[in-house]
Structures are given as structure tokens and as C-alpha cells.
mmCIF file with all atom_site columns, C-alpha atoms in Angstrom:
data_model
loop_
_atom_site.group_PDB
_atom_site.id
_atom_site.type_symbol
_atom_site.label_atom_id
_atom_site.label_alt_id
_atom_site.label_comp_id
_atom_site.label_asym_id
_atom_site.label_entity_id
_atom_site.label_seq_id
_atom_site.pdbx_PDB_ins_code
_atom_site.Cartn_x
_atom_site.Cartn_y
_atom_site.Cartn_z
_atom_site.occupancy
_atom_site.B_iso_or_equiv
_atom_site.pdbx_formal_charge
_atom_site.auth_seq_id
_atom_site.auth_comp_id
_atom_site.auth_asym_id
_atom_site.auth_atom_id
_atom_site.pdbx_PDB_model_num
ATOM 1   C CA . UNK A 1 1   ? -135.114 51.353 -91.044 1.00 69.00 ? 12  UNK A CA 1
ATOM 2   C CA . UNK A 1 2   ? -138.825 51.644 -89.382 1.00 65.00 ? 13  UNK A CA 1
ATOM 3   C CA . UNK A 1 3   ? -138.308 50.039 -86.156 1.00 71.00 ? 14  UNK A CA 1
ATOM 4   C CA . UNK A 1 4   ? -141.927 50.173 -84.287 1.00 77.00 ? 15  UNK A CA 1
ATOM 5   C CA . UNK A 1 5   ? -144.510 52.921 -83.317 1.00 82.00 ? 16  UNK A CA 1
ATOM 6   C CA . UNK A 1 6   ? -142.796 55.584 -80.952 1.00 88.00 ? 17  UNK A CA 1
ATOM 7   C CA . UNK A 1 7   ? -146.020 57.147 -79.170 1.00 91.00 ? 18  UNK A CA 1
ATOM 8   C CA . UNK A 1 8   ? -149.811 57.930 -80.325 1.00 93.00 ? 19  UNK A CA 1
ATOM 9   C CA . UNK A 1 9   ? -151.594 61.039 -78.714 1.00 93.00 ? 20  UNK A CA 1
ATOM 10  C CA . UNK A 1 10  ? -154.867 61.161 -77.685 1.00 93.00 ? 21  UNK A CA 1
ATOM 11  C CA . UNK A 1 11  ? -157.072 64.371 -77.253 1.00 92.00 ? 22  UNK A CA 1
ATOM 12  C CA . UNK A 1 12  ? -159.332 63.800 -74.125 1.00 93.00 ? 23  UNK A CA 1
ATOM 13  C CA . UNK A 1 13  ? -162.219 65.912 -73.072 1.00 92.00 ? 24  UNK A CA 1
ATOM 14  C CA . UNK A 1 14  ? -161.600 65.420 -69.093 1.00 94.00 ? 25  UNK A CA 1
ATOM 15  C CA . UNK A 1 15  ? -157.750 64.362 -69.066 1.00 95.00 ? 26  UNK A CA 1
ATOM 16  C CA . UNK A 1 16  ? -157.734 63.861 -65.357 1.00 96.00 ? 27  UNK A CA 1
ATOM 17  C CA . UNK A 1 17  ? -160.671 61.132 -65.946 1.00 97.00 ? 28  UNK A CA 1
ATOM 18  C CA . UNK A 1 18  ? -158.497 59.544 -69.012 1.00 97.00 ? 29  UNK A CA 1
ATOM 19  C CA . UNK A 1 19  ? -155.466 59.404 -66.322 1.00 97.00 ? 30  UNK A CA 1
ATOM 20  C CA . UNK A 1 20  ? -157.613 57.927 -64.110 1.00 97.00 ? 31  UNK A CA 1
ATOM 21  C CA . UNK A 1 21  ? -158.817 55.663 -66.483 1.00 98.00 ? 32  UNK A CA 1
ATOM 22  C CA . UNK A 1 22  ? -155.450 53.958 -68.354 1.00 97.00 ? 33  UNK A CA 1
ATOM 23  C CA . UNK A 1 23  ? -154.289 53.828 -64.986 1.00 97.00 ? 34  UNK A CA 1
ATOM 24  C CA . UNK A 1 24  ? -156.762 51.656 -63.589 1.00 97.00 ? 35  UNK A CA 1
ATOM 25  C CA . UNK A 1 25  ? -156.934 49.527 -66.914 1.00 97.00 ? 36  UNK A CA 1
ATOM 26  C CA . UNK A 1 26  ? -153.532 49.633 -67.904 1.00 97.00 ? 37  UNK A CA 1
ATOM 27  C CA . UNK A 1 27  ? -151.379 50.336 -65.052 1.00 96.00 ? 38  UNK A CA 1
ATOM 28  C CA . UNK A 1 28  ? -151.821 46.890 -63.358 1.00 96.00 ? 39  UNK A CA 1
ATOM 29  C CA . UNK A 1 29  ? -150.547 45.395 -66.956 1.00 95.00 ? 40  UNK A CA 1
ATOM 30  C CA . UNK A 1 30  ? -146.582 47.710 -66.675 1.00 95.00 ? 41  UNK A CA 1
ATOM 31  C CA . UNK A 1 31  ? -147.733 51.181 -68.231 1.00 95.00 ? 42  UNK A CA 1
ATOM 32  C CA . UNK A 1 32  ? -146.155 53.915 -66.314 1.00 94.00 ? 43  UNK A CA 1
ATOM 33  C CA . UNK A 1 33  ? -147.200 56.786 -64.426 1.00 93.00 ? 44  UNK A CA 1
ATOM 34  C CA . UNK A 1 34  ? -146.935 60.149 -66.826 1.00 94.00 ? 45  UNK A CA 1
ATOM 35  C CA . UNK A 1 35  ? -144.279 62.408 -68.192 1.00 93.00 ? 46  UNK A CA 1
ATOM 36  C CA . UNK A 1 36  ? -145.008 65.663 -68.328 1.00 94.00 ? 47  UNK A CA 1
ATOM 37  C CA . UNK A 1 37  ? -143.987 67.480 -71.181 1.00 94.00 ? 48  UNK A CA 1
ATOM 38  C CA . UNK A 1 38  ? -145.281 71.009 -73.031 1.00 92.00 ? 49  UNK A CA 1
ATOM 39  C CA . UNK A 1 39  ? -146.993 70.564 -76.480 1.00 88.00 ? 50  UNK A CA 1
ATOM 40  C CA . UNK A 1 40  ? -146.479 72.796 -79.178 1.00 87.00 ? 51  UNK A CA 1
ATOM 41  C CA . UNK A 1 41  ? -149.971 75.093 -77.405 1.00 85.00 ? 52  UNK A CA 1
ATOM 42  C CA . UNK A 1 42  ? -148.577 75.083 -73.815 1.00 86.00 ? 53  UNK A CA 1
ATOM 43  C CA . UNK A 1 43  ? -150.656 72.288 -72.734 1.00 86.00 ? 54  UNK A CA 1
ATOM 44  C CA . UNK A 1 44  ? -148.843 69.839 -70.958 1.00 89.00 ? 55  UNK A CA 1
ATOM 45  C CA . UNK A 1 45  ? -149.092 66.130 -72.576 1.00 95.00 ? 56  UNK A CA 1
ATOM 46  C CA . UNK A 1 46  ? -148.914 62.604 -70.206 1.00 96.00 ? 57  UNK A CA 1
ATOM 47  C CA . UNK A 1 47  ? -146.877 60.252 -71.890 1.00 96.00 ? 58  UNK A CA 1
ATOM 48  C CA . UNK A 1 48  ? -147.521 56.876 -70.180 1.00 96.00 ? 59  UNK A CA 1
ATOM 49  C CA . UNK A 1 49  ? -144.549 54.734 -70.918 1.00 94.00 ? 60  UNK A CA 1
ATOM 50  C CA . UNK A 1 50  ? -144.796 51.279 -71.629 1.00 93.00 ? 61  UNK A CA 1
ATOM 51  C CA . UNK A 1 51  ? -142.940 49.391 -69.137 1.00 91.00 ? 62  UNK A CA 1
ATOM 52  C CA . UNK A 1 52  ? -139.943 47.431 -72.142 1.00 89.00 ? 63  UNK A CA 1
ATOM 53  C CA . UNK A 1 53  ? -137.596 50.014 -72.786 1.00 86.00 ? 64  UNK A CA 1
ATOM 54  C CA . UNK A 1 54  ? -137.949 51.797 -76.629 1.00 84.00 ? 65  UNK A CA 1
ATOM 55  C CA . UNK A 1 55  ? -141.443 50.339 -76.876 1.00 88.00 ? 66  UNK A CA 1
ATOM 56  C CA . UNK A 1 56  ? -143.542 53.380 -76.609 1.00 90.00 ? 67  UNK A CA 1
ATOM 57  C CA . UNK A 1 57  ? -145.945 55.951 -75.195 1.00 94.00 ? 68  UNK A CA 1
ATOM 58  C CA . UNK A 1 58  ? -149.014 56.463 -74.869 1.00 95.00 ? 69  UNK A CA 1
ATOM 59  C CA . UNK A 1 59  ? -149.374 60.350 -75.202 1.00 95.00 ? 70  UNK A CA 1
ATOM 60  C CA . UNK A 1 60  ? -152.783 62.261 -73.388 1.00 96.00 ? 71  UNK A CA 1
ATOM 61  C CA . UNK A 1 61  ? -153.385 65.770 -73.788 1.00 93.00 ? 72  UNK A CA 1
ATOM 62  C CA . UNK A 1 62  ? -156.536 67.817 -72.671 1.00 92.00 ? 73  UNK A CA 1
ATOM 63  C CA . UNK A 1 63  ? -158.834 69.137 -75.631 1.00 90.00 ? 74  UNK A CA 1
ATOM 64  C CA . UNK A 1 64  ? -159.416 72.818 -76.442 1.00 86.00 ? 75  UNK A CA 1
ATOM 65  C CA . UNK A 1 65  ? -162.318 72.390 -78.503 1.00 84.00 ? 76  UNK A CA 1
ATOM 66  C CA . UNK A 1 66  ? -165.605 69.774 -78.287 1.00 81.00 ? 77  UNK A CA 1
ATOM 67  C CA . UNK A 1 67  ? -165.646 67.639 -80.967 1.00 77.00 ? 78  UNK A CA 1
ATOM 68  C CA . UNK A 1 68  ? -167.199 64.367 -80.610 1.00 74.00 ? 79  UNK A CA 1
ATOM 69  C CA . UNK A 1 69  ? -165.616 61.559 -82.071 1.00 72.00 ? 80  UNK A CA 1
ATOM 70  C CA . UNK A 1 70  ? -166.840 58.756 -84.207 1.00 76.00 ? 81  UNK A CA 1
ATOM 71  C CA . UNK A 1 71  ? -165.778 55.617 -85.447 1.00 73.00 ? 82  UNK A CA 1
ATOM 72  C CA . UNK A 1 72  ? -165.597 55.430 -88.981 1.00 77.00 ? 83  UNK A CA 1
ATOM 73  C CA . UNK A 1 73  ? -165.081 59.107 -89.721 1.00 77.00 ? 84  UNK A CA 1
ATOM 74  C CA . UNK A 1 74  ? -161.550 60.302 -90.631 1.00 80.00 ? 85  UNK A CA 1
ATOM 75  C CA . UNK A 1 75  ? -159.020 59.743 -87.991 1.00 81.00 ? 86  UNK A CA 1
ATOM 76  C CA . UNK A 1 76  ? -158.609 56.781 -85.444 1.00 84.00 ? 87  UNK A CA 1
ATOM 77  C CA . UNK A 1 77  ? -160.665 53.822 -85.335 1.00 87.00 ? 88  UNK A CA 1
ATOM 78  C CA . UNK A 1 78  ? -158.661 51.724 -82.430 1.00 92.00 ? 89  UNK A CA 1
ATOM 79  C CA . UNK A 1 79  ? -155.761 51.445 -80.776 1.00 94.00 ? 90  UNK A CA 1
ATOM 80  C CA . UNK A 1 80  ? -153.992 48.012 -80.086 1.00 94.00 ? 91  UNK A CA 1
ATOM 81  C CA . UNK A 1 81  ? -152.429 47.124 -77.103 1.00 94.00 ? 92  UNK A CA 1
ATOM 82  C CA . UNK A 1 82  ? -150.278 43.791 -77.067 1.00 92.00 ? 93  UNK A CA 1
ATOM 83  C CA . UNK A 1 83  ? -150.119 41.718 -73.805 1.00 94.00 ? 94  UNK A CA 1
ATOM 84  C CA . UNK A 1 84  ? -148.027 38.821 -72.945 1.00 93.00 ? 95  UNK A CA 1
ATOM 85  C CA . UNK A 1 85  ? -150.856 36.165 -72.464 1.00 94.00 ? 96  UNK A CA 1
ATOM 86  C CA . UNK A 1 86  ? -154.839 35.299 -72.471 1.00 96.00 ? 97  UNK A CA 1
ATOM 87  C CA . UNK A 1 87  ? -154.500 35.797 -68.668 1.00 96.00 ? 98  UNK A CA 1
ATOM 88  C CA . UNK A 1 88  ? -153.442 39.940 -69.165 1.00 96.00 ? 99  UNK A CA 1
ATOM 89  C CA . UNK A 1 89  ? -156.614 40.443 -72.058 1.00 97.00 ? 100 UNK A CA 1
ATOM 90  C CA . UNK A 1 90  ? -158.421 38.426 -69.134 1.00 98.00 ? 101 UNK A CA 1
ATOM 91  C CA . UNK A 1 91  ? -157.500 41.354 -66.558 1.00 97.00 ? 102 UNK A CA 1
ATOM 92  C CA . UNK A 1 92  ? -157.866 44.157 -68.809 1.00 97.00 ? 103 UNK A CA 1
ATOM 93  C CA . UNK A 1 93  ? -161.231 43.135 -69.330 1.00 98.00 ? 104 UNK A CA 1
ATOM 94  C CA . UNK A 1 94  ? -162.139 42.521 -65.727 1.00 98.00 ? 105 UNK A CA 1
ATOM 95  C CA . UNK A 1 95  ? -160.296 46.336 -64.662 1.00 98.00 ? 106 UNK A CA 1
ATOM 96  C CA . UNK A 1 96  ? -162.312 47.985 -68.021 1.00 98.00 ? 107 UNK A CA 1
ATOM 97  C CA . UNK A 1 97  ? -165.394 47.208 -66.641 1.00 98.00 ? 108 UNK A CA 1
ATOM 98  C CA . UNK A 1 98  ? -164.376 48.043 -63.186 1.00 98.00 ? 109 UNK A CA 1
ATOM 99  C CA . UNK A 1 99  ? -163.736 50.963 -64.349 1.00 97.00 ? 110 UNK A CA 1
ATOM 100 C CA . UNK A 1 100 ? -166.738 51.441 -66.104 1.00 97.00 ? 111 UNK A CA 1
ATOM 101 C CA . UNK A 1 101 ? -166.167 51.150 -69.909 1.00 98.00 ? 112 UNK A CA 1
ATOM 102 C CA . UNK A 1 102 ? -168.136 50.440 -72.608 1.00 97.00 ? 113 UNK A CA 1
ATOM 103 C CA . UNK A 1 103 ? -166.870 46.595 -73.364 1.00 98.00 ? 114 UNK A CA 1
ATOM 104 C CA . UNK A 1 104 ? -167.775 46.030 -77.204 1.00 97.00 ? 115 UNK A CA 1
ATOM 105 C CA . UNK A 1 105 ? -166.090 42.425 -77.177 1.00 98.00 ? 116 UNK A CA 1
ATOM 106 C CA . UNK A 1 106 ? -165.412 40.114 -74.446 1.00 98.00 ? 117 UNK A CA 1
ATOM 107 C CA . UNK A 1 107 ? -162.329 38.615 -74.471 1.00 98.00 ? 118 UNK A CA 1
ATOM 108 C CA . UNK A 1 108 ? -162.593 35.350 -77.178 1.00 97.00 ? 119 UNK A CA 1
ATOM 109 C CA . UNK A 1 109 ? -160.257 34.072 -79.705 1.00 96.00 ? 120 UNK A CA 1
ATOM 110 C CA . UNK A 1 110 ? -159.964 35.731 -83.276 1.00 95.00 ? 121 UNK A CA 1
ATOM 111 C CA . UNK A 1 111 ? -158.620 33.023 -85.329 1.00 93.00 ? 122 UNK A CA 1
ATOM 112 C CA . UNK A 1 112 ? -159.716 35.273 -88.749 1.00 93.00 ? 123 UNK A CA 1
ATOM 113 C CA . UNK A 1 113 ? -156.189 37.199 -87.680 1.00 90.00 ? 124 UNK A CA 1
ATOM 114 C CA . UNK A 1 114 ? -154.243 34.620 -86.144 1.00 89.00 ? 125 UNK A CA 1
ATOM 115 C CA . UNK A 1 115 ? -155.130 30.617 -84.720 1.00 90.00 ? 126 UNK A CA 1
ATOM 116 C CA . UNK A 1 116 ? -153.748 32.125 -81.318 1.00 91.00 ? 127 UNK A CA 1
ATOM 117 C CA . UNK A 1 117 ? -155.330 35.533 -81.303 1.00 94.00 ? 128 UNK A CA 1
ATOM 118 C CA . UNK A 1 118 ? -156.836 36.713 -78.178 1.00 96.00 ? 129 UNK A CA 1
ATOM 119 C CA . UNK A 1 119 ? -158.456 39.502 -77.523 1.00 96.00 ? 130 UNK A CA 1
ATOM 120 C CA . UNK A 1 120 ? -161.003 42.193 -75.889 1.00 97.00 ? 131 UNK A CA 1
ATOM 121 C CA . UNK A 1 121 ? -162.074 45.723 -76.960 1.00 97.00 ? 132 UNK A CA 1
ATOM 122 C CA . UNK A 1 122 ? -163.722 48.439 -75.058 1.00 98.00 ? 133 UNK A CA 1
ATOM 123 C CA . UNK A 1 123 ? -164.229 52.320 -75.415 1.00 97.00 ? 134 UNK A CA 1
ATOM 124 C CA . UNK A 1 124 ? -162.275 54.441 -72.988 1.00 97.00 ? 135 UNK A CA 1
ATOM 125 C CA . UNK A 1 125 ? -164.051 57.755 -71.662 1.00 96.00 ? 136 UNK A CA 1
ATOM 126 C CA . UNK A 1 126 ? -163.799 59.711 -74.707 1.00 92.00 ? 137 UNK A CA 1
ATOM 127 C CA . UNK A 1 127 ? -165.017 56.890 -76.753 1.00 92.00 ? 138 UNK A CA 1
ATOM 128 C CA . UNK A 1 128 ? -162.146 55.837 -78.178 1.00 93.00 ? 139 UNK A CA 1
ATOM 129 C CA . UNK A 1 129 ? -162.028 52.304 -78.760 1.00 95.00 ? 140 UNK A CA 1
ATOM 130 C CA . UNK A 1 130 ? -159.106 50.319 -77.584 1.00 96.00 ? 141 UNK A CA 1
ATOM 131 C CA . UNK A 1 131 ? -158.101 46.631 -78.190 1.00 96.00 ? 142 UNK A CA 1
ATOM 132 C CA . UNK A 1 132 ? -155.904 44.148 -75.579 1.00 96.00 ? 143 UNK A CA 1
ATOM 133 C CA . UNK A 1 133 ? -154.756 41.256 -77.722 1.00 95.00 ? 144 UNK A CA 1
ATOM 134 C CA . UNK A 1 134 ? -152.290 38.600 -77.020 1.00 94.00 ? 145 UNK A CA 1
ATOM 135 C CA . UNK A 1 135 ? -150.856 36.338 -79.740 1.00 88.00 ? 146 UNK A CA 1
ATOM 136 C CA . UNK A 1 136 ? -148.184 34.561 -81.008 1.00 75.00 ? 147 UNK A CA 1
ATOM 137 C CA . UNK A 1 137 ? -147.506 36.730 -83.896 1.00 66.00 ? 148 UNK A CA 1
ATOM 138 C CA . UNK A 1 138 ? -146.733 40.062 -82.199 1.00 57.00 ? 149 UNK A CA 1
ATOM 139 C CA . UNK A 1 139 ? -147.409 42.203 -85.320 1.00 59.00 ? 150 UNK A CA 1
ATOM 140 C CA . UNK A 1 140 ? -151.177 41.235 -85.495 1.00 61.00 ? 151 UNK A CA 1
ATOM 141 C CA . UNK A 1 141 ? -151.294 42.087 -81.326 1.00 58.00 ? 152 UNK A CA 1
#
């Protein structure tokens, strides 16, 4: 039985900046300094751990080529990141643009998902665009 997402990786162009980055954003709201462990290439990948036990990773690795990414091609168009209230999306907001990201949506409610959905997005320094959502119905957030 399919119990819940284990880890996504993300290929960064400056991995130390990315670090930096999730830290600042995401560390205040329980995600854990990195493991280190070798990928298949001998790079090492980060896995920032979020802070429940068996609820995931986040996974950042450095790129070997340049490749720039964009939204609606192939591949990844955000990733979701559940919170426990309106007062965490509040703070991940306020640390994103601390920490000088690209804020696409203020944090507002989404009621075309859920009455209770709350949520921001932003694009972290690759340009990867990330959501923090709280709602009631943890499989939308």
C-alpha cells in the first residue's frame, strides 16, 4: 500500500545558495539540517528531513550541466509544502522574501481547492516554484 511521498530531488545550479536558501525559509518551520549521502555520480545529495518522523526529504544535489528550467515544460511545475496553520504560510512568506525570492502569490485563501486552503508560492534560486499551504484536508496541502 502507497503510504506518502518518500523524498523529491532537486538539481540546483549553486547548491550552497539552495542550502542557504531552504534553510532560511524552511528551517524556522522543523526541516532539518542535511544528510549527506553519495548519488549514483559521486556527488553528494542534502536530504533535508522533515521534522515528523517517515514524512520525507527534501533531496538537493549540485548540477553538472546548465539547463534552465521552465514552468510548463516537461518535468516539475511546483512543489507543495504542508504547514500546520495560516500563521506558518504567514512566516514562510515573510522569511521568502527575506531571503530574497521571487513571491508569485501572497499568502490568501484558495477556496477553488478547499474552503480552508491557505497558501503562498514563491520561486526558490533556481526558479523552482514552491507552494506553503495549510488546510484542513492534508492531501490538497
Amino acid at each position: 500500500m502507497l503510504v506518502g511521498l518518500g523524498h523529491v530531488d532537486l538539481v540546483c545550479r549553486d547548491l550552497e545558495r539552495s542550502l542557504a536558501f531552504y534553510a532560511a525559509v524552511l528551517g524556522p518551520l522543523g526541516l532539518q539540517q542535511p544528510a549527506l549521502f553519495d548519488g549514483e555520480r559521486g556527488e553528494q545529495i542534502r536530504y533535508l528531513r522533515f521534522p515528523a518522523p517517515g514524512s520525507g526529504s527534501l533531496g538537493l544535489r549540485q548540477a553538472q550541466a546548465e539547463q534552465p528550467f521552465e514552468l510548463y515544460a516537461p518535468g516539475l511545475h511546483h512543489l507543495a509544502f504542508a504547514v500546520d496553520s495560516r500563521d506558518d504560510v504567514d512566516a514562510a512568506h515573510t522569511a521568502a522574501l527575506a531571503a530574497g525570492a521571487e513571491v508569485l502569490h501572497a499568502p490568501r485563501d484558495w477556496p477553488q481547492y478547499d474552503p480552508a486552503y491557505y497558501a503562498t508560492f514563491f520561486c526558490d534560486p533556481d526558479g523552482f516554484r514552491l507552494e506553503v499551504a495549510a488546510s484542513k484536508d492534508a492531501r490538497l496541502a
